[in-house]
mmCIF file of C-alpha atoms and ligand atoms in Angstrom:
data_model
loop_
_atom_site.group_PDB
_atom_site.id
_atom_site.type_symbol
_atom_site.label_atom_id
_atom_site.label_comp_id
_atom_site.label_asym_id
_atom_site.label_seq_id
_atom_site.Cartn_x
_atom_site.Cartn_y
_atom_site.Cartn_z
ATOM 1 C CA MET O 26 48.000 13.249 40.364
ATOM 2 C CA ARG O 27 46.096 9.945 40.080
ATOM 3 C CA ILE O 28 48.911 7.593 39.021
ATOM 4 C CA PHE O 29 52.636 7.554 39.754
ATOM 5 C CA THR O 30 54.697 5.070 37.780
ATOM 6 C CA ASN O 31 57.197 7.163 35.806
ATOM 7 C CA VAL O 32 59.005 10.482 35.539
ATOM 8 C CA LYS O 33 56.385 12.004 33.224
ATOM 9 C CA ASP O 34 53.757 11.670 35.972
ATOM 10 C CA LEU O 35 55.649 14.369 37.907
ATOM 11 C CA GLY O 36 55.367 16.936 35.110
ATOM 12 C CA ASP O 37 58.036 19.667 35.297
ATOM 13 C CA LEU O 38 60.975 18.153 37.213
ATOM 14 C CA LYS O 39 62.234 21.537 38.484
ATOM 15 C CA ILE O 40 58.832 22.206 40.053
ATOM 16 C CA ALA O 41 58.774 18.695 41.561
ATOM 17 C CA LEU O 42 62.269 19.180 43.010
ATOM 18 C CA ASN O 43 61.340 22.582 44.472
ATOM 19 C CA GLU O 44 58.314 20.935 46.063
ATOM 20 C CA ALA O 45 60.571 18.244 47.530
ATOM 21 C CA PHE O 46 62.925 20.842 49.047
ATOM 22 C CA GLU O 47 59.971 22.855 50.373
ATOM 23 C CA ILE O 48 58.721 19.698 52.127
ATOM 24 C CA LYS O 49 62.203 18.943 53.402
ATOM 25 C CA LYS O 50 62.356 22.350 55.103
ATOM 26 C CA ASP O 51 59.112 21.684 56.964
ATOM 27 C CA ARG O 52 57.706 18.197 56.456
ATOM 28 C CA PHE O 53 54.645 18.913 58.630
ATOM 29 C CA ALA O 54 53.563 22.062 56.763
ATOM 30 C CA PHE O 55 50.834 20.195 54.878
ATOM 31 C CA LYS O 56 49.508 18.137 57.789
ATOM 32 C CA HIS O 57 45.947 19.351 57.203
ATOM 33 C CA LEU O 58 45.827 17.782 53.709
ATOM 34 C CA GLY O 59 45.606 14.192 54.926
ATOM 35 C CA GLU O 60 43.104 14.681 57.725
ATOM 36 C CA ASN O 61 40.566 11.803 57.690
ATOM 37 C CA LYS O 62 42.282 10.266 54.671
ATOM 38 C CA THR O 63 43.698 6.751 54.610
ATOM 39 C CA LEU O 64 46.671 5.357 52.732
ATOM 40 C CA MET O 65 46.730 1.614 52.057
ATOM 41 C CA LEU O 66 50.093 0.005 51.334
ATOM 42 C CA VAL O 67 49.846 -3.424 49.731
ATOM 43 C CA PHE O 68 52.964 -5.599 49.739
ATOM 44 C CA PHE O 69 53.274 -8.718 47.617
ATOM 45 C CA ASN O 70 57.036 -8.640 48.403
ATOM 46 C CA SER O 71 59.331 -7.676 51.272
ATOM 47 C CA SER O 72 60.475 -4.150 52.046
ATOM 48 C CA LEU O 73 62.221 -2.076 54.706
ATOM 49 C CA ARG O 74 62.699 1.421 53.249
ATOM 50 C CA THR O 75 59.562 1.644 51.130
ATOM 51 C CA ARG O 76 57.354 0.346 53.917
ATOM 52 C CA LEU O 77 58.692 2.763 56.540
ATOM 53 C CA SER O 78 59.262 5.850 54.377
ATOM 54 C CA SER O 79 55.784 5.655 52.818
ATOM 55 C CA GLN O 80 54.158 5.371 56.237
ATOM 56 C CA LYS O 81 56.254 8.244 57.556
ATOM 57 C CA ALA O 82 55.371 10.427 54.559
ATOM 58 C CA ALA O 83 51.671 9.709 55.162
ATOM 59 C CA ILE O 84 51.996 10.506 58.884
ATOM 60 C CA ASN O 85 53.709 13.811 58.015
ATOM 61 C CA LEU O 86 50.667 14.683 55.903
ATOM 62 C CA GLY O 87 48.220 13.788 58.678
ATOM 63 C CA MET O 88 46.987 10.577 57.007
ATOM 64 C CA ASN O 89 46.108 7.246 58.554
ATOM 65 C CA THR O 90 47.896 4.227 57.124
ATOM 66 C CA MET O 91 46.977 0.563 56.676
ATOM 67 C CA VAL O 92 49.555 -2.020 55.597
ATOM 68 C CA LEU O 93 48.587 -5.341 54.041
ATOM 69 C CA ASP O 94 51.185 -8.062 53.510
ATOM 70 C CA ILE O 95 49.512 -10.310 50.982
ATOM 71 C CA ASN O 96 51.682 -13.313 51.818
ATOM 72 C CA GLN O 97 51.368 -12.989 55.601
ATOM 73 C CA GLY O 98 47.829 -13.203 56.947
ATOM 74 C CA ALA O 99 45.773 -12.322 53.859
ATOM 75 C CA TRP O 100 44.006 -14.881 51.634
ATOM 76 C CA LYS O 101 46.174 -16.237 48.863
ATOM 77 C CA LEU O 102 45.183 -14.360 45.729
ATOM 78 C CA GLU O 103 44.558 -15.665 42.222
ATOM 79 C CA THR O 104 45.715 -13.141 39.644
ATOM 80 C CA GLU O 105 44.734 -14.899 36.379
ATOM 81 C CA ARG O 106 41.221 -14.608 34.947
ATOM 82 C CA GLY O 107 39.563 -17.826 33.744
ATOM 83 C CA VAL O 108 41.354 -20.092 36.220
ATOM 84 C CA ILE O 109 39.257 -22.799 37.961
ATOM 85 C CA MET O 110 40.084 -21.876 41.540
ATOM 86 C CA ASP O 111 40.351 -25.379 42.977
ATOM 87 C CA GLY O 112 43.852 -24.893 44.430
ATOM 88 C CA ASP O 113 45.190 -23.033 47.451
ATOM 89 C CA LYS O 114 44.144 -19.549 46.297
ATOM 90 C CA SER O 115 40.929 -18.534 48.069
ATOM 91 C CA GLU O 116 40.265 -15.115 46.586
ATOM 92 C CA HIS O 117 40.589 -13.464 43.201
ATOM 93 C CA LEU O 118 42.393 -10.156 42.777
ATOM 94 C CA LEU O 119 39.343 -8.894 40.851
ATOM 95 C CA GLU O 120 37.248 -8.949 44.059
ATOM 96 C CA ALA O 121 40.073 -8.165 46.467
ATOM 97 C CA ILE O 122 41.120 -4.922 44.737
ATOM 98 C CA PRO O 123 37.755 -3.101 44.781
ATOM 99 C CA VAL O 124 37.250 -4.274 48.375
ATOM 100 C CA MET O 125 40.598 -2.718 49.342
ATOM 101 C CA GLY O 126 39.534 0.436 47.491
ATOM 102 C CA CYS O 127 36.450 0.660 49.767
ATOM 103 C CA TYR O 128 38.621 1.139 52.842
ATOM 104 C CA CYS O 129 41.083 3.801 51.715
ATOM 105 C CA ASP O 130 41.701 6.913 49.634
ATOM 106 C CA ILE O 131 45.101 6.182 48.059
ATOM 107 C CA ILE O 132 46.858 2.858 47.371
ATOM 108 C CA GLY O 133 50.556 1.964 47.029
ATOM 109 C CA ILE O 134 51.535 -1.368 45.475
ATOM 110 C CA ARG O 135 54.706 -3.437 45.720
ATOM 111 C CA SER O 136 54.651 -6.391 43.329
ATOM 112 C CA PHE O 137 57.962 -7.525 41.859
ATOM 113 C CA ALA O 138 58.555 -9.170 38.496
ATOM 114 C CA LYS O 139 57.977 -12.913 38.788
ATOM 115 C CA PHE O 140 60.366 -13.832 35.933
ATOM 116 C CA GLU O 141 57.884 -16.495 34.762
ATOM 117 C CA ASN O 142 56.721 -14.607 31.686
ATOM 118 C CA LYS O 143 58.470 -11.486 30.394
ATOM 119 C CA ALA O 144 55.345 -10.169 28.646
ATOM 120 C CA ASP O 145 53.353 -10.455 31.887
ATOM 121 C CA ASP O 146 56.067 -8.663 33.856
ATOM 122 C CA TYR O 147 56.452 -5.904 31.264
ATOM 123 C CA SER O 148 52.671 -5.364 31.076
ATOM 124 C CA GLU O 149 52.653 -4.576 34.838
ATOM 125 C CA LYS O 150 49.751 -6.978 35.235
ATOM 126 C CA ILE O 151 49.160 -6.573 38.975
ATOM 127 C CA LEU O 152 49.818 -2.836 39.233
ATOM 128 C CA ASN O 153 47.478 -2.164 36.308
ATOM 129 C CA GLN O 154 44.720 -4.272 37.865
ATOM 130 C CA PHE O 155 44.871 -1.914 40.852
ATOM 131 C CA ILE O 156 44.864 1.161 38.605
ATOM 132 C CA ILE O 157 41.838 -0.115 36.682
ATOM 133 C CA ASN O 158 39.780 -1.703 39.466
ATOM 134 C CA SER O 159 40.482 0.095 42.751
ATOM 135 C CA GLY O 160 38.822 3.428 41.953
ATOM 136 C CA ARG O 161 41.672 5.115 43.855
ATOM 137 C CA PRO O 162 44.884 6.953 42.980
ATOM 138 C CA VAL O 163 47.628 4.309 42.776
ATOM 139 C CA PHE O 164 51.412 4.562 42.993
ATOM 140 C CA SER O 165 54.112 1.984 42.403
ATOM 141 C CA MET O 166 56.217 1.106 45.440
ATOM 142 C CA GLU O 167 58.371 -1.027 43.086
ATOM 143 C CA SER O 168 56.239 -2.979 40.736
ATOM 144 C CA ALA O 169 57.327 -5.418 38.035
ATOM 145 C CA ILE O 170 59.368 -3.006 35.934
ATOM 146 C CA VAL O 171 59.554 0.360 37.721
ATOM 147 C CA HIS O 172 60.501 1.881 41.081
ATOM 148 C CA PRO O 173 59.729 5.589 40.599
ATOM 149 C CA LEU O 174 59.739 6.573 44.304
ATOM 150 C CA GLN O 175 63.333 5.346 44.485
ATOM 151 C CA ALA O 176 64.373 7.146 41.299
ATOM 152 C CA PHE O 177 62.751 10.387 42.435
ATOM 153 C CA ALA O 178 64.577 10.122 45.788
ATOM 154 C CA ASP O 179 67.801 9.470 43.856
ATOM 155 C CA LEU O 180 67.242 12.596 41.771
ATOM 156 C CA ILE O 181 66.572 14.688 44.900
ATOM 157 C CA THR O 182 69.834 13.339 46.381
ATOM 158 C CA ILE O 183 71.858 14.144 43.257
ATOM 159 C CA GLU O 184 70.384 17.639 43.198
ATOM 160 C CA GLU O 185 71.418 18.129 46.846
ATOM 161 C CA PHE O 186 74.990 16.889 46.435
ATOM 162 C CA LYS O 187 75.966 18.036 42.951
ATOM 163 C CA THR O 188 78.713 20.638 42.694
ATOM 164 C CA LYS O 189 78.481 21.113 38.906
ATOM 165 C CA ALA O 190 75.543 22.399 36.887
ATOM 166 C CA ARG O 191 75.563 19.216 34.772
ATOM 167 C CA PRO O 192 77.194 16.355 36.700
ATOM 168 C CA LYS O 193 78.276 13.064 35.166
ATOM 169 C CA VAL O 194 76.118 10.249 36.589
ATOM 170 C CA VAL O 195 77.208 6.669 35.928
ATOM 171 C CA MET O 196 74.898 3.744 36.590
ATOM 172 C CA THR O 197 76.971 0.593 36.838
ATOM 173 C CA TRP O 198 75.847 -3.032 36.868
ATOM 174 C CA ALA O 199 77.451 -4.985 39.721
ATOM 175 C CA PRO O 200 77.326 -8.691 40.599
ATOM 176 C CA HIS O 201 74.737 -10.374 42.806
ATOM 177 C CA PRO O 202 74.091 -14.055 43.537
ATOM 178 C CA ARG O 203 70.349 -13.888 42.774
ATOM 179 C CA ALA O 204 68.304 -12.719 39.803
ATOM 180 C CA LEU O 205 67.057 -9.204 40.577
ATOM 181 C CA PRO O 206 64.380 -7.250 38.680
ATOM 182 C CA GLN O 207 65.162 -4.390 36.309
ATOM 183 C CA ALA O 208 62.767 -2.011 38.091
ATOM 184 C CA VAL O 209 65.376 0.141 39.857
ATOM 185 C CA PRO O 210 67.703 0.622 36.862
ATOM 186 C CA ASN O 211 64.712 1.146 34.552
ATOM 187 C CA SER O 212 63.338 3.972 36.683
ATOM 188 C CA PHE O 213 66.772 5.459 37.399
ATOM 189 C CA ALA O 214 67.369 5.638 33.638
ATOM 190 C CA ASP O 215 63.875 7.040 33.109
ATOM 191 C CA PHE O 216 64.584 9.880 35.553
ATOM 192 C CA MET O 217 68.199 10.558 34.567
ATOM 193 C CA ASN O 218 67.229 10.864 30.925
ATOM 194 C CA GLU O 219 64.912 13.747 31.871
ATOM 195 C CA ALA O 220 67.306 15.370 34.348
ATOM 196 C CA ASP O 221 70.062 17.858 33.506
ATOM 197 C CA VAL O 222 72.935 15.343 33.830
ATOM 198 C CA GLU O 223 75.412 13.527 31.598
ATOM 199 C CA PHE O 224 74.099 9.983 31.980
ATOM 200 C CA VAL O 225 76.198 6.884 31.254
ATOM 201 C CA ILE O 226 75.262 3.230 31.793
ATOM 202 C CA THR O 227 77.931 0.552 32.100
ATOM 203 C CA HIS O 228 77.238 -3.189 32.157
ATOM 204 C CA PRO O 229 78.599 -6.459 30.779
ATOM 205 C CA GLU O 230 77.401 -7.667 27.370
ATOM 206 C CA GLY O 231 73.976 -9.324 27.732
ATOM 207 C CA TYR O 232 72.738 -6.924 30.412
ATOM 208 C CA GLU O 233 71.182 -4.384 28.035
ATOM 209 C CA LEU O 234 68.066 -2.797 29.561
ATOM 210 C CA ASP O 235 64.743 -2.129 27.859
ATOM 211 C CA PRO O 236 65.284 0.620 25.209
ATOM 212 C CA GLN O 237 62.113 2.420 26.379
ATOM 213 C CA PHE O 238 64.037 3.333 29.563
ATOM 214 C CA VAL O 239 67.594 3.601 28.164
ATOM 215 C CA ARG O 240 66.520 6.010 25.408
ATOM 216 C CA GLY O 241 69.492 8.246 24.475
ATOM 217 C CA ALA O 242 71.767 7.284 27.399
ATOM 218 C CA LYS O 243 75.386 6.508 26.554
ATOM 219 C CA ILE O 244 76.302 2.820 26.979
ATOM 220 C CA GLU O 245 79.935 2.031 27.835
ATOM 221 C CA HIS O 246 80.873 -1.643 28.286
ATOM 222 C CA ASN O 247 84.266 -0.762 29.772
ATOM 223 C CA GLN O 248 83.406 -0.017 33.412
ATOM 224 C CA GLU O 249 86.703 1.729 34.199
ATOM 225 C CA LYS O 250 86.360 4.009 31.183
ATOM 226 C CA ALA O 251 82.798 4.824 32.242
ATOM 227 C CA PHE O 252 83.974 5.794 35.737
ATOM 228 C CA GLU O 253 86.503 8.346 34.462
ATOM 229 C CA GLY O 254 85.475 11.848 35.562
ATOM 230 C CA ALA O 255 82.198 10.674 37.125
ATOM 231 C CA ASP O 256 80.535 12.787 39.828
ATOM 232 C CA PHE O 257 78.086 10.099 40.954
ATOM 233 C CA ILE O 258 78.443 6.318 40.811
ATOM 234 C CA TYR O 259 75.079 4.566 41.068
ATOM 235 C CA ALA O 260 75.622 0.830 41.548
ATOM 236 C CA LYS O 261 72.916 -1.761 40.998
ATOM 237 C CA ASN O 262 72.538 -5.348 39.967
ATOM 238 C CA TRP O 263 69.869 -6.370 37.507
ATOM 239 C CA SER O 264 69.131 -9.564 35.633
ATOM 240 C CA PRO O 265 69.028 -9.645 31.823
ATOM 241 C CA PHE O 266 66.128 -8.164 29.860
ATOM 242 C CA ARG O 267 67.130 -10.087 26.714
ATOM 243 C CA ASP O 268 64.496 -12.684 25.695
ATOM 244 C CA ASP O 269 66.783 -15.756 25.670
ATOM 245 C CA ILE O 270 68.218 -15.119 29.164
ATOM 246 C CA TYR O 271 65.421 -13.018 30.706
ATOM 247 C CA GLY O 272 65.553 -12.998 34.515
ATOM 248 C CA GLN O 273 68.478 -15.416 34.767
ATOM 249 C CA VAL O 274 71.798 -15.125 36.592
ATOM 250 C CA VAL O 275 74.378 -15.423 33.813
ATOM 251 C CA ASN O 276 77.232 -13.417 35.321
ATOM 252 C CA ILE O 277 78.560 -12.981 38.875
ATOM 253 C CA ASP O 278 81.903 -11.570 37.780
ATOM 254 C CA LEU O 279 83.391 -9.914 40.872
ATOM 255 C CA SER O 280 85.638 -7.774 38.686
ATOM 256 C CA TRP O 281 82.507 -5.571 38.326
ATOM 257 C CA THR O 282 82.313 -4.913 42.102
ATOM 258 C CA VAL O 283 82.704 -1.207 42.901
ATOM 259 C CA ASP O 284 85.952 -0.778 44.857
ATOM 260 C CA SER O 285 88.206 2.114 45.885
ATOM 261 C CA ARG O 286 90.582 1.625 42.944
ATOM 262 C CA LYS O 287 87.714 2.258 40.521
ATOM 263 C CA MET O 288 86.334 5.119 42.624
ATOM 264 C CA ASN O 289 89.779 6.747 42.298
ATOM 265 C CA LEU O 290 89.188 6.986 38.539
ATOM 266 C CA THR O 291 86.239 9.319 39.143
ATOM 267 C CA ASP O 292 86.154 13.031 39.933
ATOM 268 C CA ASP O 293 85.850 12.201 43.660
ATOM 269 C CA ALA O 294 82.396 10.791 42.956
ATOM 270 C CA PHE O 295 79.675 10.159 45.470
ATOM 271 C CA PHE O 296 78.650 6.515 45.815
ATOM 272 C CA MET O 297 74.943 5.694 45.605
ATOM 273 C CA HIS O 298 72.873 2.520 45.945
ATOM 274 C CA CYS O 299 69.157 2.116 46.612
ATOM 275 C CA LEU O 300 69.749 -0.514 49.368
ATOM 276 C CA PRO O 301 69.543 -3.257 50.471
ATOM 277 C CA VAL O 302 73.059 -3.925 49.225
ATOM 278 C CA ARG O 303 75.226 -7.048 49.288
ATOM 279 C CA ARG O 304 78.615 -5.865 50.542
ATOM 280 C CA ASN O 305 81.680 -7.125 48.694
ATOM 281 C CA MET O 306 79.463 -8.290 45.828
ATOM 282 C CA ILE O 307 78.072 -4.911 44.698
ATOM 283 C CA VAL O 308 80.466 -2.646 46.632
ATOM 284 C CA THR O 309 83.396 -3.101 48.976
ATOM 285 C CA ASP O 310 83.147 -2.236 52.671
ATOM 286 C CA ASP O 311 85.563 0.683 52.385
ATOM 287 C CA VAL O 312 83.631 2.377 49.575
ATOM 288 C CA ILE O 313 80.203 2.112 51.202
ATOM 289 C CA GLU O 314 81.662 3.276 54.530
ATOM 290 C CA SER O 315 83.634 6.152 52.968
ATOM 291 C CA PRO O 316 82.691 9.833 53.446
ATOM 292 C CA ARG O 317 81.679 9.915 49.743
ATOM 293 C CA SER O 318 79.006 7.258 50.272
ATOM 294 C CA ILE O 319 75.569 8.909 50.400
ATOM 295 C CA VAL O 320 73.435 5.781 50.597
ATOM 296 C CA ILE O 321 71.842 6.778 53.918
ATOM 297 C CA LYS O 322 70.974 10.301 52.693
ATOM 298 C CA GLU O 323 69.489 8.637 49.611
ATOM 299 C CA ALA O 324 67.332 6.339 51.755
ATOM 300 C CA ALA O 325 66.253 9.313 53.889
ATOM 301 C CA ASN O 326 65.005 11.059 50.751
ATOM 302 C CA ARG O 327 62.560 8.198 50.160
ATOM 303 C CA GLU O 328 60.327 9.891 52.742
ATOM 304 C CA ILE O 329 60.473 13.128 50.761
ATOM 305 C CA SER O 330 59.819 11.617 47.319
ATOM 306 C CA CYS O 331 56.811 9.763 48.671
ATOM 307 C CA GLN O 332 55.520 12.857 50.433
ATOM 308 C CA VAL O 333 55.540 14.865 47.186
ATOM 309 C CA VAL O 334 53.528 12.113 45.482
ATOM 310 C CA LEU O 335 51.052 11.706 48.351
ATOM 311 C CA LYS O 336 50.581 15.467 48.647
ATOM 312 C CA ARG O 337 49.729 15.705 44.969
ATOM 313 C CA MET O 338 47.409 12.695 45.166
ATOM 314 C CA LEU O 339 45.605 14.139 48.205
ATOM 315 C CA ARG O 340 45.010 17.332 46.238
ATOM 316 C CA SER O 341 43.456 15.284 43.423
ATOM 317 C CA LEU O 342 40.830 13.628 45.655
HETATM 318 N N1 CP T 22 65.210 0.625 48.089
HETATM 319 C C1 CP T 22 64.100 0.002 48.478
HETATM 320 O O1 CP T 22 63.046 0.064 47.825
HETATM 321 O O2 CP T 22 64.218 -0.655 49.677
HETATM 322 P P1 CP T 22 63.168 -1.703 50.254
HETATM 323 O O3 CP T 22 63.124 -2.877 49.280
HETATM 324 O O4 CP T 22 63.700 -2.104 51.599
HETATM 325 O O5 CP T 22 61.822 -1.055 50.342
#
């Protein structure tokens, strides 16, 4: 594996899941693979889970890790070609990327959507510069439009907790005071559409996601109807994809918050969220603290999803 940005990069999902569970049984079994190999994690944006789980996955595989926070201690980077660099940006990404590639074997990138230009965000400008110019295998640690490590961890979690061969998985929009990217719901949809689940998306009008990720998923604008009979409720806020309101906050309707009354409409569903979560905006305290909340197990599986990807990338070196 040289690139990890979407579900197709994993190939057969059953094989990928078996690999994940094999790693989970003994996460140090492949420690020899990463000997004398270095993982570089480059953060243009903040992180808790991705930062720690990716480092832990690398340690499990015997790798060294280097973490670069672009906005804390590194030179400010220009990302546009053709710009006269007479401002506060001292270095161009086109030099910085191959230099980073000199010091490591595999690179992970976190670079959120900027919401300045939809076409730029949806072309994954920064991530693709790394893929093209680093000379190294590259994986997204949540880039402008995808978060595949999260979605793979979510799939592993659903596989672990499901009690039916084909569970009903409902991804619901929920309110948030700030404009959040579409990366998590895009990748969750990407993965669920390939998994053996009944997948339903519920959101207010105006919050339609990019059709390339939604594909054949069922859309239900009535949240309560969508929850009926669900086995998993996956809550997430995202800002609109639609051109005229792209990346804006147009709705903070708290009637979309996931609460126990709505959870009672489900088939005793598990509650999932990628975290960090805003309590009593996205989900009420009682739901996230309930025995059916599996948000911590989900976060723990971030180590496993990353370890599958790193293991495959190490084998490709
Ligand atoms: N879910 C997730 O990616 O968390 P962080 O933003 O803390 O890495």
